CSV table of N, CA, C and O in Angstrom, one decimal:
chain,number,residue,atom,x,y,z
A,258,MET,N,53.4,-1.8,103.1
A,258,MET,CA,52.5,-0.8,103.6
A,258,MET,C,53.1,0.6,103.2
A,258,MET,O,52.3,1.4,102.6
A,259,TYR,N,54.3,0.9,103.4
A,259,TYR,CA,54.9,2.2,103.1
A,259,TYR,C,55.1,2.4,101.6
A,259,TYR,O,55.0,3.5,101.1
A,260,ASP,N,55.3,1.3,100.9
A,260,ASP,CA,55.5,1.4,99.5
A,260,ASP,C,54.2,1.9,98.8
A,260,ASP,O,54.2,2.7,97.9
A,261,TRP,N,53.1,1.4,99.3
A,261,TRP,CA,51.8,1.8,98.8
A,261,TRP,C,51.6,3.3,99.0
A,261,TRP,O,51.1,4.0,98.2
A,262,ARG,N,51.9,3.8,100.2
A,262,ARG,CA,51.8,5.2,100.6
A,262,ARG,C,52.7,6.0,99.7
A,262,ARG,O,52.3,7.1,99.2
A,263,ARG,N,53.9,5.6,99.5
A,263,ARG,CA,54.8,6.3,98.6
A,263,ARG,C,54.3,6.5,97.2
A,263,ARG,O,54.4,7.5,96.6
A,264,GLN,N,53.7,5.4,96.7
A,264,GLN,CA,53.1,5.5,95.3
A,264,GLN,C,51.9,6.5,95.3
A,264,GLN,O,51.8,7.2,94.3
A,265,ARG,N,51.1,6.5,96.3
A,265,ARG,CA,50.0,7.5,96.4
A,265,ARG,C,50.5,8.9,96.4
A,265,ARG,O,50.0,9.8,95.8
A,266,ILE,N,51.5,9.1,97.3
A,266,ILE,CA,52.1,10.5,97.5
A,266,ILE,C,52.8,10.9,96.2
A,266,ILE,O,52.8,12.1,95.8
A,267,ALA,N,53.5,10.0,95.5
A,267,ALA,CA,54.2,10.4,94.3
A,267,ALA,C,53.3,11.0,93.2
A,267,ALA,O,53.7,11.8,92.4
A,268,ALA,N,52.0,10.6,93.3
A,268,ALA,CA,51.0,11.2,92.3
A,268,ALA,C,50.5,12.5,92.7
A,268,ALA,O,49.8,13.2,91.9
A,269,CYS,N,50.8,13.0,93.9
A,269,CYS,CA,50.3,14.3,94.5
A,269,CYS,C,51.1,15.4,94.0
A,269,CYS,O,52.3,15.2,93.7
A,270,ARG,N,50.5,16.6,93.9
A,270,ARG,CA,51.3,17.8,93.6
A,270,ARG,C,51.1,18.8,94.7
A,270,ARG,O,50.0,18.8,95.3
A,271,PRO,N,52.1,19.7,94.9
A,271,PRO,CA,51.9,20.7,95.9
A,271,PRO,C,50.7,21.6,95.6
A,271,PRO,O,50.4,21.9,94.4
A,272,ASN,N,50.0,22.0,96.6
A,272,ASN,CA,48.8,22.9,96.5
A,272,ASN,C,49.2,24.3,96.6
A,272,ASN,O,50.4,24.7,96.8
A,273,ARG,N,48.2,25.2,96.6
A,273,ARG,CA,48.5,26.7,96.7
A,273,ARG,C,49.2,27.0,98.0
A,273,ARG,O,50.0,27.9,98.0
A,274,ALA,N,48.8,26.4,99.1
A,274,ALA,CA,49.4,26.7,100.4
A,274,ALA,C,50.9,26.4,100.4
A,274,ALA,O,51.8,27.1,100.9
A,275,HIS,N,51.3,25.2,99.8
A,275,HIS,CA,52.7,24.9,99.6
A,275,HIS,C,53.4,25.9,98.8
A,275,HIS,O,54.6,26.3,99.1
A,276,GLU,N,52.8,26.4,97.7
A,276,GLU,CA,53.4,27.4,96.8
A,276,GLU,C,53.6,28.7,97.6
A,276,GLU,O,54.7,29.4,97.4
A,277,VAL,N,52.7,29.1,98.4
A,277,VAL,CA,52.8,30.4,99.2
A,277,VAL,C,54.0,30.3,100.1
A,277,VAL,O,54.8,31.2,100.3
A,278,LEU,N,54.1,29.2,100.8
A,278,LEU,CA,55.2,29.0,101.8
A,278,LEU,C,56.5,29.0,101.1
A,278,LEU,O,57.5,29.5,101.6
A,279,ALA,N,56.5,28.4,99.9
A,279,ALA,CA,57.8,28.4,99.1
A,279,ALA,C,58.2,29.8,98.7
A,279,ALA,O,59.3,30.2,98.7
A,280,ALA,N,57.2,30.6,98.3
A,280,ALA,CA,57.4,32.0,98.0
A,280,ALA,C,58.0,32.8,99.2
A,280,ALA,O,58.9,33.6,99.1
A,281,TRP,N,57.4,32.5,100.3
A,281,TRP,CA,57.9,33.2,101.6
A,281,TRP,C,59.3,32.8,101.8
A,281,TRP,O,60.2,33.6,102.2
A,282,SER,N,59.6,31.5,101.6
A,282,SER,CA,61.0,31.0,101.9
A,282,SER,C,62.0,31.6,101.0
A,282,SER,O,63.2,31.8,101.3
A,283,ALA,N,61.6,32.0,99.8
A,283,ALA,CA,62.4,32.6,98.8
A,283,ALA,C,62.6,34.1,99.1
A,283,ALA,O,63.6,34.7,98.9
A,284,ARG,N,61.5,34.7,99.7
A,284,ARG,CA,61.5,36.2,99.9
A,284,ARG,C,62.3,36.5,101.2
A,284,ARG,O,63.0,37.5,101.3
A,285,TYR,N,62.1,35.7,102.3
A,285,TYR,CA,62.6,36.0,103.6
A,285,TYR,C,63.8,35.0,103.8
A,285,TYR,O,63.6,33.8,104.0
A,286,THR,N,65.0,35.5,103.9
A,286,THR,CA,66.2,34.7,104.0
A,286,THR,C,66.3,33.9,105.3
A,286,THR,O,66.9,32.9,105.3
A,287,ASP,N,65.6,34.4,106.3
A,287,ASP,CA,65.7,33.7,107.6
A,287,ASP,C,64.5,32.9,107.9
A,287,ASP,O,64.2,32.4,109.0
A,288,PHE,N,63.7,32.6,106.8
A,288,PHE,CA,62.5,31.7,106.9
A,288,PHE,C,62.9,30.3,107.2
A,288,PHE,O,63.7,29.7,106.5
A,289,THR,N,62.2,29.7,108.1
A,289,THR,CA,62.3,28.2,108.4
A,289,THR,C,60.9,27.7,108.5
A,289,THR,O,60.1,28.2,109.3
A,290,LEU,N,60.6,26.6,107.8
A,290,LEU,CA,59.4,25.9,107.9
A,290,LEU,C,59.5,24.7,108.8
A,290,LEU,O,60.3,23.8,108.4
A,291,ILE,N,58.8,24.6,109.8
A,291,ILE,CA,58.8,23.4,110.7
A,291,ILE,C,57.5,22.7,110.4
A,291,ILE,O,56.4,23.2,110.6
A,292,THR,N,57.6,21.4,110.0
A,292,THR,CA,56.4,20.7,109.6
A,292,THR,C,56.3,19.3,110.1
A,292,THR,O,57.4,18.7,110.4
A,293,GLN,N,55.1,18.8,110.3
A,293,GLN,CA,54.9,17.4,110.7
A,293,GLN,C,54.7,16.5,109.4
A,293,GLN,O,54.7,15.3,109.5
A,294,ASN,N,54.6,17.1,108.3
A,294,ASN,CA,54.3,16.4,107.0
A,294,ASN,C,55.6,15.6,106.7
A,294,ASN,O,56.7,16.0,106.8
A,295,VAL,N,55.3,14.4,106.2
A,295,VAL,CA,56.4,13.5,105.8
A,295,VAL,C,56.4,13.3,104.2
A,295,VAL,O,57.2,12.5,103.7
A,296,ASP,N,55.5,13.9,103.5
A,296,ASP,CA,55.3,13.7,102.1
A,296,ASP,C,56.3,14.4,101.2
A,296,ASP,O,56.4,14.0,100.0
A,297,GLY,N,57.0,15.4,101.6
A,297,GLY,CA,58.0,16.1,100.8
A,297,GLY,C,57.4,17.1,99.9
A,297,GLY,O,58.1,17.6,99.0
A,298,LEU,N,56.1,17.4,100.0
A,298,LEU,CA,55.5,18.4,99.1
A,298,LEU,C,56.0,19.8,99.3
A,298,LEU,O,56.0,20.6,98.3
A,299,HIS,N,56.4,20.1,100.5
A,299,HIS,CA,57.0,21.5,100.7
A,299,HIS,C,58.2,21.6,99.9
A,299,HIS,O,58.4,22.6,99.2
A,300,GLU,N,59.1,20.6,99.9
A,300,GLU,CA,60.3,20.7,99.2
A,300,GLU,C,60.0,20.7,97.7
A,300,GLU,O,60.7,21.4,96.9
A,301,ARG,N,59.1,19.9,97.2
A,301,ARG,CA,58.7,19.8,95.8
A,301,ARG,C,58.2,21.2,95.3
A,301,ARG,O,58.3,21.5,94.2
A,302,ALA,N,57.6,21.9,96.2
A,302,ALA,CA,57.1,23.3,95.9
A,302,ALA,C,58.2,24.3,95.8
A,302,ALA,O,58.0,25.4,95.3
A,303,GLY,N,59.4,23.9,96.4
A,303,GLY,CA,60.5,24.8,96.3
A,303,GLY,C,60.8,25.5,97.7
A,303,GLY,O,61.7,26.4,97.7
A,304,THR,N,60.2,25.1,98.7
A,304,THR,CA,60.5,25.7,100.0
A,304,THR,C,61.9,25.3,100.5
A,304,THR,O,62.3,24.2,100.4
A,305,HIS,N,62.6,26.3,101.0
A,305,HIS,CA,63.9,26.1,101.5
A,305,HIS,C,63.9,26.1,103.1
A,305,HIS,O,62.9,26.6,103.7
A,306,ASN,N,64.9,25.5,103.7
A,306,ASN,CA,65.0,25.4,105.2
A,306,ASN,C,63.7,24.7,105.8
A,306,ASN,O,63.1,25.3,106.6
A,307,VAL,N,63.5,23.5,105.3
A,307,VAL,CA,62.3,22.7,105.9
A,307,VAL,C,62.9,21.8,107.0
A,307,VAL,O,63.8,21.0,106.7
A,308,LEU,N,62.3,21.9,108.2
A,308,LEU,CA,62.6,21.0,109.3
A,308,LEU,C,61.5,20.0,109.4
A,308,LEU,O,60.4,20.5,109.8
A,309,ARG,N,61.7,18.7,109.2
A,309,ARG,CA,60.6,17.7,109.3
A,309,ARG,C,60.7,17.1,110.6
A,309,ARG,O,61.7,16.4,110.9
A,310,MET,N,59.7,17.3,111.4
A,310,MET,CA,59.6,16.7,112.8
A,310,MET,C,59.6,15.2,112.8
A,310,MET,O,60.1,14.5,113.7
A,311,HIS,N,58.9,14.6,111.8
A,311,HIS,CA,58.7,13.1,111.7
A,311,HIS,C,59.4,12.5,110.6
A,311,HIS,O,59.1,11.4,110.2
A,312,GLY,N,60.4,13.1,110.0
A,312,GLY,CA,61.2,12.5,109.0
A,312,GLY,C,60.5,12.6,107.6
A,312,GLY,O,59.6,13.4,107.4
A,313,SER,N,60.9,11.7,106.7
A,313,SER,CA,60.3,11.6,105.4
A,313,SER,C,59.9,10.2,105.0
A,313,SER,O,60.6,9.3,105.4
A,314,ILE,N,58.8,10.1,104.3
A,314,ILE,CA,58.4,8.8,103.9
A,314,ILE,C,59.3,8.3,102.8
A,314,ILE,O,59.3,7.1,102.5
A,315,TRP,N,60.1,9.2,102.2
A,315,TRP,CA,61.0,8.8,101.1
A,315,TRP,C,62.3,8.2,101.6
A,315,TRP,O,63.1,7.7,100.9
A,316,GLU,N,62.5,8.2,102.9
A,316,GLU,CA,63.8,7.7,103.5
A,316,GLU,C,63.4,6.8,104.7
A,316,GLU,O,62.5,7.0,105.4
A,317,VAL,N,64.1,5.7,104.8
A,317,VAL,CA,63.9,4.8,105.9
A,317,VAL,C,65.2,4.9,106.7
A,317,VAL,O,66.3,5.2,106.2
A,318,GLY,N,65.1,4.7,108.0
A,318,GLY,CA,66.2,4.7,108.9
A,318,GLY,C,66.5,3.4,109.6
A,318,GLY,O,65.6,2.6,109.8
A,319,CYS,N,67.7,3.3,110.0
A,319,CYS,CA,68.1,2.1,110.8
A,319,CYS,C,68.6,2.6,112.1
A,319,CYS,O,69.7,3.2,112.2
A,320,TRP,N,67.9,2.3,113.2
A,320,TRP,CA,68.2,2.8,114.5
A,320,TRP,C,69.4,2.0,115.0
A,320,TRP,O,70.2,2.4,115.9
A,321,THR,N,69.7,0.8,114.5
A,321,THR,CA,70.8,0.0,115.0
A,321,THR,C,72.1,0.7,114.6
A,321,THR,O,73.0,0.8,115.5
A,322,ARG,N,72.2,1.2,113.4
A,322,ARG,CA,73.4,1.9,113.0
A,322,ARG,C,73.2,3.4,112.9
A,322,ARG,O,74.2,4.1,112.5
A,323,VAL,N,72.1,3.8,113.2
A,323,VAL,CA,71.7,5.3,113.1
A,323,VAL,C,72.2,5.9,111.8
A,323,VAL,O,73.0,6.7,111.7
A,324,ARG,N,71.6,5.4,110.7
A,324,ARG,CA,71.9,6.0,109.4
A,324,ARG,C,70.7,6.0,108.5
A,324,ARG,O,69.8,5.1,108.7
A,325,ALA,N,70.6,6.9,107.6
A,325,ALA,CA,69.5,6.9,106.7
A,325,ALA,C,69.7,6.0,105.5
A,325,ALA,O,70.9,5.9,105.0
A,326,LEU,N,68.7,5.4,105.0
A,326,LEU,CA,68.8,4.5,103.8
A,326,LEU,C,67.8,5.0,102.8
A,326,LEU,O,66.9,5.7,103.1
A,327,ARG,N,68.0,4.7,101.6
A,327,ARG,CA,67.1,5.1,100.5
A,327,ARG,C,65.9,4.1,100.6
A,327,ARG,O,66.1,2.9,100.9
A,328,PRO,N,64.7,4.5,100.2
A,328,PRO,CA,63.6,3.6,100.2
A,328,PRO,C,63.8,2.4,99.3
A,328,PRO,O,64.3,2.6,98.2
A,329,VAL,N,63.4,1.3,99.7
A,329,VAL,CA,63.3,0.1,99.0
A,329,VAL,C,62.0,-0.6,99.3
A,329,VAL,O,61.3,-0.2,100.1
A,330,ALA,N,61.7,-1.7,98.6
A,330,ALA,CA,60.5,-2.4,98.8
A,330,ALA,C,60.4,-2.8,100.3
A,330,ALA,O,61.4,-3.2,100.9
A,331,ASP,N,59.3,-2.6,100.9
A,331,ASP,CA,59.1,-2.8,102.4
A,331,ASP,C,59.7,-4.2,102.9
A,331,ASP,O,60.3,-4.2,103.9
A,332,GLU,N,59.4,-5.2,102.1
A,332,GLU,CA,59.8,-6.5,102.6
A,332,GLU,C,61.3,-6.7,102.5
A,332,GLU,O,61.8,-7.7,103.1
A,333,THR,N,62.1,-5.8,101.9
A,333,THR,CA,63.5,-6.0,101.8
A,333,THR,C,64.3,-5.1,102.8
A,333,THR,O,65.5,-5.1,102.9
A,334,VAL,N,63.6,-4.2,103.5
A,334,VAL,CA,64.2,-3.3,104.5
A,334,VAL,C,64.6,-4.1,105.7
A,334,VAL,O,63.8,-4.7,106.4
A,335,ARG,N,65.9,-4.1,106.0
A,335,ARG,CA,66.4,-4.8,107.2
A,335,ARG,C,67.5,-4.0,107.8
A,335,ARG,O,68.4,-3.4,107.1
A,336,CYS,N,67.6,-3.9,109.1
A,336,CYS,CA,68.7,-3.3,109.8
A,336,CYS,C,69.7,-4.4,110.1
A,336,CYS,O,69.3,-5.5,110.6
A,337,ARG,N,70.9,-4.1,109.9
A,337,ARG,CA,71.9,-5.2,110.2
A,337,ARG,C,73.0,-4.6,111.0
A,337,ARG,O,73.4,-3.5,111.1
């Protein structure tokens, strides 16, 4: 399920709103963007200091060991 979503998002490009926020983050040194987006388009646009409330679709986590893992095929993700 998530691998399909990652493939779809990988084909997306930041839009004008992402670019404006990236410009603000470059202009204002104390700028912080708080987002619910998980797609990473803000970072791809060049925005600095992004706080993601819901994490990233590009990383999976393991609550058993509380560590981030790199994405792999959904059927192979296991917490040990």
